[in-house]
Coordinates of C-alpha atoms and ligand atoms in Angstrom, one line a residue:
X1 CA 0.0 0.0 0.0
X2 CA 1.1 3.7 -0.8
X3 CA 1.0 6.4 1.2
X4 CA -2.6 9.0 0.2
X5 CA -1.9 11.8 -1.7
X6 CA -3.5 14.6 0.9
X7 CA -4.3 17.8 0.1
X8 CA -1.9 20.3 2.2
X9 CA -1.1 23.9 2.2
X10 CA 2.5 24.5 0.8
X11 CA 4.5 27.7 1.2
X12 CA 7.5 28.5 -0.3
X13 CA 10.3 29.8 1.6
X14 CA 10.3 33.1 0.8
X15 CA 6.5 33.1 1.2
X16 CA 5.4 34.6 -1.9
X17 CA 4.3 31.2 -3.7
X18 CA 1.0 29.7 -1.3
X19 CA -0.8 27.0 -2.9
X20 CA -2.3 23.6 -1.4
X21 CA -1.2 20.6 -3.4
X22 CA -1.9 16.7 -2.8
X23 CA 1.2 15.5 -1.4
X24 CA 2.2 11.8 -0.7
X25 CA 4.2 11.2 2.6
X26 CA 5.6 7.8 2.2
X27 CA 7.8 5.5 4.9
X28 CA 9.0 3.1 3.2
X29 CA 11.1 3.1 -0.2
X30 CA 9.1 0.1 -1.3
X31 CA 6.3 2.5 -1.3
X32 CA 7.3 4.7 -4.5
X33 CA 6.7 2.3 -6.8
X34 CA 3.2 2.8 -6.4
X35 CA 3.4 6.2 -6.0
X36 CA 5.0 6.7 -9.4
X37 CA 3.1 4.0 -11.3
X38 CA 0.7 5.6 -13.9
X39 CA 2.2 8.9 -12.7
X40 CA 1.5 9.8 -16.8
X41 CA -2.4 9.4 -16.2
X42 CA -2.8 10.7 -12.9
X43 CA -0.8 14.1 -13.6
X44 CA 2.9 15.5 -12.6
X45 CA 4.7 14.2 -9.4
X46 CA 7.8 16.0 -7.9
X47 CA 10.0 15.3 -5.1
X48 CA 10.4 17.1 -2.7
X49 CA 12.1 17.8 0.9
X50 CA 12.5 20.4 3.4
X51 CA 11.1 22.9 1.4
X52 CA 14.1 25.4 2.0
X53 CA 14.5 26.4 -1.8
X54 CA 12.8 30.1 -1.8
X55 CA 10.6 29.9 -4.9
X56 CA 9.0 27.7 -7.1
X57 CA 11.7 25.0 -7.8
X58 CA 10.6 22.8 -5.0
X59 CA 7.0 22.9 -6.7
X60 CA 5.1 20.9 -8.9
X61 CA 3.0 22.6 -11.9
X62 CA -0.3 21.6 -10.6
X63 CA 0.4 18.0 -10.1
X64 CA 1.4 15.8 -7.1
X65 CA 3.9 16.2 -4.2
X66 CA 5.9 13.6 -3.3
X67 CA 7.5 14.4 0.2
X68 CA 10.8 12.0 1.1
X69 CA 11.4 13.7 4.2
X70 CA 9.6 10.6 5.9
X71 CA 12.6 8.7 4.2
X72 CA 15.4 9.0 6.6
X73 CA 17.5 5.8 7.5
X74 CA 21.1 5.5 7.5
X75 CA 21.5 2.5 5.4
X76 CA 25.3 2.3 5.7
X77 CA 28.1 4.4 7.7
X78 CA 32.2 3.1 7.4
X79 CA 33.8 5.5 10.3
X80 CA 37.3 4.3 8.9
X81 CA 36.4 5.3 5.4
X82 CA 33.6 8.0 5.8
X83 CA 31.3 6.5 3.4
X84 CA 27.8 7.4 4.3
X85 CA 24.8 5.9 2.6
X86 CA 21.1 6.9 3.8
X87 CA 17.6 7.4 2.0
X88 CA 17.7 11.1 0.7
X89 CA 14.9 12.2 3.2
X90 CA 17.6 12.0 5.6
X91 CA 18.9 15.9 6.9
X92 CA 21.8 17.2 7.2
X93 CA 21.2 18.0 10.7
X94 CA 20.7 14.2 11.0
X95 CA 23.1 13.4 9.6
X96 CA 25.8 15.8 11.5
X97 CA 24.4 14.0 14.6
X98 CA 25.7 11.0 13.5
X99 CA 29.1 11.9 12.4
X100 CA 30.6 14.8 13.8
X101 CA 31.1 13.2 16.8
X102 CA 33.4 10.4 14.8
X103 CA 35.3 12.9 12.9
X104 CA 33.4 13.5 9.9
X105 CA 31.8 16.1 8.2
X106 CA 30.2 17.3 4.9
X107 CA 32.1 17.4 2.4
X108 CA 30.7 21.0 1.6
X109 CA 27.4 22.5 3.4
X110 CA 24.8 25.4 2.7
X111 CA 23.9 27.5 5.1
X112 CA 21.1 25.9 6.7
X113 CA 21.5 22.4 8.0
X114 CA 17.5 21.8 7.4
X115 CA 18.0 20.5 4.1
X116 CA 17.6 16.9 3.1
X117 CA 20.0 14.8 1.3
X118 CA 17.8 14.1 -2.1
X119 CA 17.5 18.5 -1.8
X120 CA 21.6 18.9 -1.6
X121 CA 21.8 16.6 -4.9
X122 CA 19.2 18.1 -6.5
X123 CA 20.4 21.7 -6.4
X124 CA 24.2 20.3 -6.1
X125 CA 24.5 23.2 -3.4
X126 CA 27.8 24.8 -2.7
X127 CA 29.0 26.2 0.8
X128 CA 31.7 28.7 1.5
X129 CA 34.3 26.0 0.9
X130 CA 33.7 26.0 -2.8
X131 CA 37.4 27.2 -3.4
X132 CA 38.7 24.0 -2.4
X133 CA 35.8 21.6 -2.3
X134 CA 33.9 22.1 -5.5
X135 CA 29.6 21.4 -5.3
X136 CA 27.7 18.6 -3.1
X137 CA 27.5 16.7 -6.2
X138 CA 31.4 15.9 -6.0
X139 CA 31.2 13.6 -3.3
X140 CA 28.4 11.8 -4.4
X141 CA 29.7 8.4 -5.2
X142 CA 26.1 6.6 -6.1
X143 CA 22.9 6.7 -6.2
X144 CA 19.5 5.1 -5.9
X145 CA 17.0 7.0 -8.5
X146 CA 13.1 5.8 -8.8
X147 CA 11.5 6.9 -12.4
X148 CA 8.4 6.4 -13.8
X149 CA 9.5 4.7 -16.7
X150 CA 12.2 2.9 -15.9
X151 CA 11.7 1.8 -12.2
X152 CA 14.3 1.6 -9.7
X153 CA 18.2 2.7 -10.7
X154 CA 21.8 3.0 -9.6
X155 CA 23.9 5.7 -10.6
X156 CA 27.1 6.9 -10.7
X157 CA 30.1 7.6 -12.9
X158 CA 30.6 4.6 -14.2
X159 CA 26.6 3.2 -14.4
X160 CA 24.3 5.2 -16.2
X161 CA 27.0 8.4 -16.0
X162 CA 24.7 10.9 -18.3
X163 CA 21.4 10.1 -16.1
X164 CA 23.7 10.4 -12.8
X165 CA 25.7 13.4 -14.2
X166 CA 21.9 14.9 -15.0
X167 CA 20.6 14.4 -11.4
X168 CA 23.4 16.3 -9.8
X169 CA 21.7 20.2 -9.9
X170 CA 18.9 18.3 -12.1
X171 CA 16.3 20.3 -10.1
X172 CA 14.5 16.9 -8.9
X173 CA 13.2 16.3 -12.4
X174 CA 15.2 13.2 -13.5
X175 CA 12.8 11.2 -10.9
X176 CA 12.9 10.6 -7.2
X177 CA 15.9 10.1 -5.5
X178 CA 16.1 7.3 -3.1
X179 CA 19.4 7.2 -1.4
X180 CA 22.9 8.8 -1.8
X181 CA 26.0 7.6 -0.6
X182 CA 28.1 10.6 0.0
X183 CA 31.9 10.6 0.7
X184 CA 32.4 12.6 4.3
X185 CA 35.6 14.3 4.9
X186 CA 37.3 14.0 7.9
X187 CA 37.6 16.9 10.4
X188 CA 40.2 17.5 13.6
X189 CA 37.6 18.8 15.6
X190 CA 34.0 20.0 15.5
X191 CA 35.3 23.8 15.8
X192 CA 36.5 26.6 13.6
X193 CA 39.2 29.1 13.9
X194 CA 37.3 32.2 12.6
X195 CA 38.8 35.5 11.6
X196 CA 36.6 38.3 10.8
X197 CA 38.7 41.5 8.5
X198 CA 36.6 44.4 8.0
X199 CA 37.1 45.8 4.7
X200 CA 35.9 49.3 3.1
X201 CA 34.7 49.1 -0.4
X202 CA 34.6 46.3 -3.2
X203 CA 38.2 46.8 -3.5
X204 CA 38.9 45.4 -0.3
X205 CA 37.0 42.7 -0.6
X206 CA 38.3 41.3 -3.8
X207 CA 42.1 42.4 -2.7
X208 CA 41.8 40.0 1.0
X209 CA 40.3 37.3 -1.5
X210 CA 43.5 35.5 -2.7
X211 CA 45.5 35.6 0.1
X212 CA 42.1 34.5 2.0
X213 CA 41.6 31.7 -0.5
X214 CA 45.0 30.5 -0.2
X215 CA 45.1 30.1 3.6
X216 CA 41.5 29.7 4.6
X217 CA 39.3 26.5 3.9
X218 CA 35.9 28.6 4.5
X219 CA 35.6 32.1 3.2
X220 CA 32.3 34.3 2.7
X221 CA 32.0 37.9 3.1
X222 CA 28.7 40.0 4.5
X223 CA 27.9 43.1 2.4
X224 CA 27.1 46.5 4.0
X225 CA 23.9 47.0 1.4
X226 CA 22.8 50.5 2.9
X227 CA 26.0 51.9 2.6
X228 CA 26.5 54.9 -0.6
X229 CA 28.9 56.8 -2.5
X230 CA 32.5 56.2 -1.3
X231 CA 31.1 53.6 1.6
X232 CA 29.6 51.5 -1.2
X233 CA 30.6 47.5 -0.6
X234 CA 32.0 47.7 2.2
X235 CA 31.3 44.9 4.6
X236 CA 33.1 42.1 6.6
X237 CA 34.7 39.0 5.3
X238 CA 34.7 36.1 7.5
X239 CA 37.4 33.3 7.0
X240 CA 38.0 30.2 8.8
X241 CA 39.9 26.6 9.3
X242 CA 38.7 23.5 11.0
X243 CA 40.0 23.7 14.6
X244 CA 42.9 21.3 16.1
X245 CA 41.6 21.4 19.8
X246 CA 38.1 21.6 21.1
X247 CA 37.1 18.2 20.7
X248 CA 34.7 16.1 18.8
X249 CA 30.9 16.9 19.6
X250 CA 27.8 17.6 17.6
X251 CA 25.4 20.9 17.7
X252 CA 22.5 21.5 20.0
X253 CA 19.4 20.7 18.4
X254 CA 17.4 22.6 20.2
X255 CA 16.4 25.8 18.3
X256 CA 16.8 29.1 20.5
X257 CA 14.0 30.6 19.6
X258 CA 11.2 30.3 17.1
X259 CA 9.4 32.9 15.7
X260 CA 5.2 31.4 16.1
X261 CA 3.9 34.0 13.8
X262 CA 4.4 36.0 10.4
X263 CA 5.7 39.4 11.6
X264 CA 3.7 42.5 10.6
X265 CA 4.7 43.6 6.8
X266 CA 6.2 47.2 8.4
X267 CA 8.8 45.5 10.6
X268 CA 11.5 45.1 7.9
X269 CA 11.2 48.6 6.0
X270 CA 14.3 50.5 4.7
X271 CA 15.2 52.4 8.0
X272 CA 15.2 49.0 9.8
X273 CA 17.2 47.2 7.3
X274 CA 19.7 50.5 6.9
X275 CA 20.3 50.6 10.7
X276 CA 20.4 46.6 11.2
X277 CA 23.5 47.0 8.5
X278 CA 25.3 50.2 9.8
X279 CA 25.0 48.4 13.4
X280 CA 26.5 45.0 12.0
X281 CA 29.4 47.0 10.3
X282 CA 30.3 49.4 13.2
X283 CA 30.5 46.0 15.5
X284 CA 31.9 43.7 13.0
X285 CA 33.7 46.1 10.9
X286 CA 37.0 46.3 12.3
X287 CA 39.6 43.3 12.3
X288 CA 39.2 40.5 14.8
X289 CA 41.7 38.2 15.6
X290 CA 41.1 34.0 15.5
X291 CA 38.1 33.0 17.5
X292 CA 37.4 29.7 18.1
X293 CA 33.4 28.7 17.3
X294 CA 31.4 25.8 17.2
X295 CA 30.2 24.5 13.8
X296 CA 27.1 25.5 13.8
X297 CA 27.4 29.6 14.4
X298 CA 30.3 29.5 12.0
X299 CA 27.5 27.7 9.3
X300 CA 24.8 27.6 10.2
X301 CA 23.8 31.7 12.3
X302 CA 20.2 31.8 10.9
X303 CA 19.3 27.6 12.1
X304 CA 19.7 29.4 15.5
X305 CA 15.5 31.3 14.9
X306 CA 12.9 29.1 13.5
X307 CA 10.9 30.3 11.2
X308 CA 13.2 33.1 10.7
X309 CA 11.4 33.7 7.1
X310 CA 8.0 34.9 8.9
X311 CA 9.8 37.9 9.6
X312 CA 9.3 39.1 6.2
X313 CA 5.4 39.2 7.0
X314 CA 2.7 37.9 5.1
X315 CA 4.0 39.4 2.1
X316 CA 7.2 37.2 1.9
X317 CA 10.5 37.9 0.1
X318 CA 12.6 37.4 -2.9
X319 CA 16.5 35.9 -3.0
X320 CA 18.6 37.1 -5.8
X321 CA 21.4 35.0 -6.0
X322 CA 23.9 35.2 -9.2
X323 CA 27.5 34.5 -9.9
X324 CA 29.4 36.6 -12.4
X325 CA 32.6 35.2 -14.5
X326 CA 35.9 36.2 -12.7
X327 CA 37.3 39.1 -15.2
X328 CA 34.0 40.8 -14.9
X329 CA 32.9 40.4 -11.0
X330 CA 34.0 43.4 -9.5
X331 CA 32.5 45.7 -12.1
X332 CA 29.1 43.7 -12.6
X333 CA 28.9 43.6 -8.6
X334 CA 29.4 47.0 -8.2
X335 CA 26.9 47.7 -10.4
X336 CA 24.5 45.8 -8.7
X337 CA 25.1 47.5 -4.8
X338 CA 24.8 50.7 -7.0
X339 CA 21.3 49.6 -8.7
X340 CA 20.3 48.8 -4.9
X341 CA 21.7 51.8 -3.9
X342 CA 19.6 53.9 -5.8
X343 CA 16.5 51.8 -5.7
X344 CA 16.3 52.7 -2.0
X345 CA 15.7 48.8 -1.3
X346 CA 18.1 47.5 1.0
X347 CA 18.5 43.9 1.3
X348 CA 18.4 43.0 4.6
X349 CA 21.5 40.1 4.2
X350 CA 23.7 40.3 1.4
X351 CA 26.5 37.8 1.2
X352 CA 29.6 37.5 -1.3
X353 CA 31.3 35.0 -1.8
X354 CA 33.7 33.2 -4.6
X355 CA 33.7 30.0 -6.2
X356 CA 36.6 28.1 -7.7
X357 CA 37.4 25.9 -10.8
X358 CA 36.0 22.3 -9.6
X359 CA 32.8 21.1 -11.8
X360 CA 30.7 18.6 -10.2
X361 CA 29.7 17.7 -14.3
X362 CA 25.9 18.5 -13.3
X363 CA 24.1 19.5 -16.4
X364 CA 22.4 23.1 -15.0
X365 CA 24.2 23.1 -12.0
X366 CA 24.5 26.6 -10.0
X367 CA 28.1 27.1 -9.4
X368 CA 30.9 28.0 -12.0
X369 CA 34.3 30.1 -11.3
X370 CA 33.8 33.6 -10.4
X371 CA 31.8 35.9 -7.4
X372 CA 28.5 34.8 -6.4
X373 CA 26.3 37.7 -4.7
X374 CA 23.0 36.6 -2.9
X375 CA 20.6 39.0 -1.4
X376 CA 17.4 38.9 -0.1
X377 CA 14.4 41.9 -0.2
X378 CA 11.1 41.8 1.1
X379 CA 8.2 41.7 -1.3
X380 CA 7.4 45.2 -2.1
X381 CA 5.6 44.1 -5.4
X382 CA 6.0 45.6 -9.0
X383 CA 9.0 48.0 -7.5
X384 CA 11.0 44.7 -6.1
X385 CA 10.1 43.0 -9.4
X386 CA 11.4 45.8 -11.1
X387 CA 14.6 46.0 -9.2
X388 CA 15.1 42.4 -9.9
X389 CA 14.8 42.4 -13.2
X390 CA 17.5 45.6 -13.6
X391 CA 19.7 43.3 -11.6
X392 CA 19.2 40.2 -13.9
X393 CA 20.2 42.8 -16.5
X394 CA 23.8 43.6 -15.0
X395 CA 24.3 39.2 -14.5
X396 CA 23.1 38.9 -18.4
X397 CA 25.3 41.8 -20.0
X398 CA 28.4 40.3 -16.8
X399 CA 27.2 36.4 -19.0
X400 CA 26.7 35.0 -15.0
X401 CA 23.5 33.0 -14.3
X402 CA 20.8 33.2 -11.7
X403 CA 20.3 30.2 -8.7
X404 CA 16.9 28.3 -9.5
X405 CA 17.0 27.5 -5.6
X406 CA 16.5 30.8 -4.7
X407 CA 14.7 31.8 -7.9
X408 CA 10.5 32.5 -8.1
X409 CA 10.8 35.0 -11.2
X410 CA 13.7 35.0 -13.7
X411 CA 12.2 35.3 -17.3
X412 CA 13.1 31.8 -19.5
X413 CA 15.0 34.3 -21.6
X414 CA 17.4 34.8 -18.9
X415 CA 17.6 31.2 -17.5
X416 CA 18.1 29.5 -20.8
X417 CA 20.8 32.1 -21.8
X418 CA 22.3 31.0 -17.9
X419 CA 22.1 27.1 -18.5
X420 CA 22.9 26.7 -22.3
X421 CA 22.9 22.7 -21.3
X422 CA 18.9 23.0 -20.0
X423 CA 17.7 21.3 -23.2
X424 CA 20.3 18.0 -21.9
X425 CA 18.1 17.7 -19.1
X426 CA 15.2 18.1 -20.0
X427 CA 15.5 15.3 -22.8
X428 CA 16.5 13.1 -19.4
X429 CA 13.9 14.2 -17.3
X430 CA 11.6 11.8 -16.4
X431 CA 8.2 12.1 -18.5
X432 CA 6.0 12.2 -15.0
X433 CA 8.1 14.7 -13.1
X434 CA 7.5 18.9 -13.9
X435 CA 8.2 21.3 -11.5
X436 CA 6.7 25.0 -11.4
X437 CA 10.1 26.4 -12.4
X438 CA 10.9 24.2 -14.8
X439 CA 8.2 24.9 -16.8
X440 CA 8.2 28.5 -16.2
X441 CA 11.7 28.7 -17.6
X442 CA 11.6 26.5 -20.5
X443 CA 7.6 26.8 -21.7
X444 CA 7.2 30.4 -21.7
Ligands
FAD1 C1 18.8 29.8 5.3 C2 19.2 29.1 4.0 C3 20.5 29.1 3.6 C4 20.8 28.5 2.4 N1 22.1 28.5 2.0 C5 22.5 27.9 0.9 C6 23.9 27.8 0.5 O1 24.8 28.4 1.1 N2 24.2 27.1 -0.7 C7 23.3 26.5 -1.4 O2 23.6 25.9 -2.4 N3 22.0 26.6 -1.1 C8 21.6 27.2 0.0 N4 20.3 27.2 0.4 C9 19.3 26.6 -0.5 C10 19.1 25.1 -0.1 O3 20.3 24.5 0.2 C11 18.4 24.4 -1.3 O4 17.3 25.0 -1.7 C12 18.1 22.9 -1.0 O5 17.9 22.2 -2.2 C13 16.9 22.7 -0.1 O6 16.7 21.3 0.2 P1 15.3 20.8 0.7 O7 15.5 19.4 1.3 O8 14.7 21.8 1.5 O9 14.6 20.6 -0.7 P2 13.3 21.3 -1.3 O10 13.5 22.8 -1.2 O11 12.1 20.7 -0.8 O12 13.5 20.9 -2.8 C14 14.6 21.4 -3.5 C15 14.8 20.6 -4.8 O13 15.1 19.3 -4.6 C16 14.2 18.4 -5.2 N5 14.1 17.2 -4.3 C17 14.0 17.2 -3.0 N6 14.0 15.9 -2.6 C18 14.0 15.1 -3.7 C19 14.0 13.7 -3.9 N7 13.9 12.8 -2.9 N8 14.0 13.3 -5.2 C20 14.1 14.1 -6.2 N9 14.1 15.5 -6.0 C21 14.1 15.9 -4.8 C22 12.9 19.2 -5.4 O14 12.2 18.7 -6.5 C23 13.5 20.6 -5.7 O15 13.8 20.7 -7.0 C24 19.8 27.8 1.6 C25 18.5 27.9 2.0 C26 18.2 28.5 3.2 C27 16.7 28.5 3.6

């Protein structure tokens, strides 16, 4: 027997996509079978997990939702080798729990650790150690993939290379992902030695980024977005190694606070979001030598408030993450603080960071060498759309790209032009599966 489809509200989460779709909560893997067969005649399924992608890429175009969160074991762990194998519903805060404590880690990790495993392959996320560690999808060594017209596979470099290669960054389309076994990497403690440099201007930043990437495993910069004129990018990059000392222990699960209700649309207004930045760079701003942190507040600050997305109100808000090629960074990003700048539309986190040269071979996968700016503004309508698509401008004339797991509202124009490989996948994609996004970006 399969688990019902059930109608349930779903909101995105930047909380401007609500819709209630049926979606399937299965337990068992044996279970999908049934859930996928005759997919064809009974409309589109998608996969889905933890629902932190911020738009529509985690949402099916008026089909079915199939949620593996329910999908959790830990089907195989080697603590001499670091070979981890578990059903993709598992999280990464599960799976932390297991191995930090025996010396492990992700290879590479976003900044939330409430994302599942089938999610990280999916969108083959990056972290801020993508200098050295390349995308999630690197250290996938197999996996199990469920499609409608094929049944149950395994993938990986060797077996069925151009459907494995497809599913890494394949946005969930190439069928529903079972289990991944991931290679861990091994870690002398579960602390980091952090160092946080202020620096004045754009300049700064992209001056303390070699010597930073040379030295520093995990390196990510915060951006002073209300800043003007000869302030303009200045912000605070934090750098950091894995710790010797300290000890091997896992994070407290409990959350510190959790915010119950969507906070009024007013609380997050320009003056708010101006002094919340001039506050941050006036404590943060000047240079602080090593401090030694646990884990989780050097990766993982925002985990620390649940719900931290209702405080964008009822109206939500939009992520604008892009990553310009490496001549052209530093011009295309300052034309984007300067397009904020004089939009009056602060965005209330702004982070910087660079990637590096190592290709995880997925087929529309995010990442790619050069400076990858991601900002978030609450949902003012038309005027934020507006600003958004002048930014999308600057990435298109810089020939960058635009994240689909942040992404509710790129034009197809400006998404094909980012992914030339799109058409790849979608000859791949499994004939049942359709998300929202996908079909926004390559039907329209
Ligand atoms: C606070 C925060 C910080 C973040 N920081 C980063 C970051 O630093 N780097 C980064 O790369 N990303 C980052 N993200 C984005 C996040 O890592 C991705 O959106 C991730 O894919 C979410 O995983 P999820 O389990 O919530 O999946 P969902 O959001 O539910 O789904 C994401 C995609 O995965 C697919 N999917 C999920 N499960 C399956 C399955 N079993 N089979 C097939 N397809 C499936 C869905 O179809 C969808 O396309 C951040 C998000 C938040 C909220």
């Amino acid at each position: 027997m399969s688990a019902p489809f059930v109608s349930q509200s779903y909101r995105s989460w930047g909380g401007v996509t609500r819709t209630a779709r049926p979606v399937a909560h299965p337990k068992w893997r044996q279970e999908l079978a049934g859930l996928l067969g005759g997919a064809r005649d009974r409309g589109d399924v998608l996969g889905v997990g933890l629902g932190r992608s911020y738009g529509d890429s985690g949402l099916d175009a008026g089909g079915r939702l199939i949620c593996g969160r329910g999908l959790d074991r830990f089907m195989a762990f080697d603590p001499q080798t670091g070979v981890l194998r578990a059903e993709a519903g598992a999280s990464l805060d599960d799976i932390l729990q297991l191995v930090a404590p025996r010396g492990w880690f992700l290879p590479t990790t976003p900044g939330t650790r409430f994302v599942t495993l089938g999610g990280a392959v999916a969108n083959d996320v990056h972290g801020k150690n993508h200098h050295r560690a390349g995308s999630f999808g690197l250290h996938v060594r197999r996996l199990g993939l469920i499609r409608s017209d094929r049944g149950a596979l395994e993938l990986s470099r060797e077996q069925e290379p151009q459907l494995f290669f497809a599913t890494l960054g394949g946005l969930g389309l190439t069928g529903f992902i079972a289990w991944v076994e991931l290679q861990l990497a091994p870690t002398p403690s579960s602390f980091l030695d952090q160092e946080a440099i202020g620096f004045s201007g754009l300049d700064g930043y992209f001056d303390l980024l070699a010597d930073s990437h040379d030295r520093f495993e995990h390196v990510a910069a915060w951006i002073d977005c209300s800043a003007t004129g000869g302030g303009l990018g200045r912000g605070v990059m934090f750098r950091a190694n894995w710790s010797a000392e300290g000890g091997l222990v896992t994070h407290e699960r409990r959350l510190k606070l959790t915010l119950p209700l969507e906070a009024p649309g007013w609380v997050l207004n320009r003056w708010s979001v101006g002094a919340f930045n001039s506050l941050y760079y006036s404590v943060h701003g000047s240079r602080h030598g090593l401090r030694r942190i646990p884990y989780a507040a050097g990766f993982y600050p925002l985990d620390a408030i649940g719900g931290w997305n209702r405080l964008y109100g009822r109206a939500g808000f939009f992520q604008h993450q892009s990553v310009i090629p490496e001549g052209v960074a530093r011009e295309a990003v300052r034309k984007m603080l300067e397009r904020i700048s004089a939009s009056g539309q602060g965005s209330f986190l702004a982070v910087l960071k660079s990637f590096g040269g190592k290709d995880s071979g997925g087929l529309v996968s995010f990442p790619r060498p050069g400076a990858s700016l991601a900002l978030d503004f609450p949902n003012r309508g038309a005027e934020t759309l507006d600003l958004l698509d002048r930014l999308d401008a600057i990435v298109a004339d810089a020939g960058g790209r635009i994240y689909p797991a942040k992404d509710g509202r790129m034009s197809a124009a400006m998404f094909q032009q980012g992914y030339p490989r799109w058409r790849a996948l979608e000859a791949l994609r499994d004939p049942s599966f359709q998300s929202a996004f996908w079909r926004r970006v390559t039907q329209s």
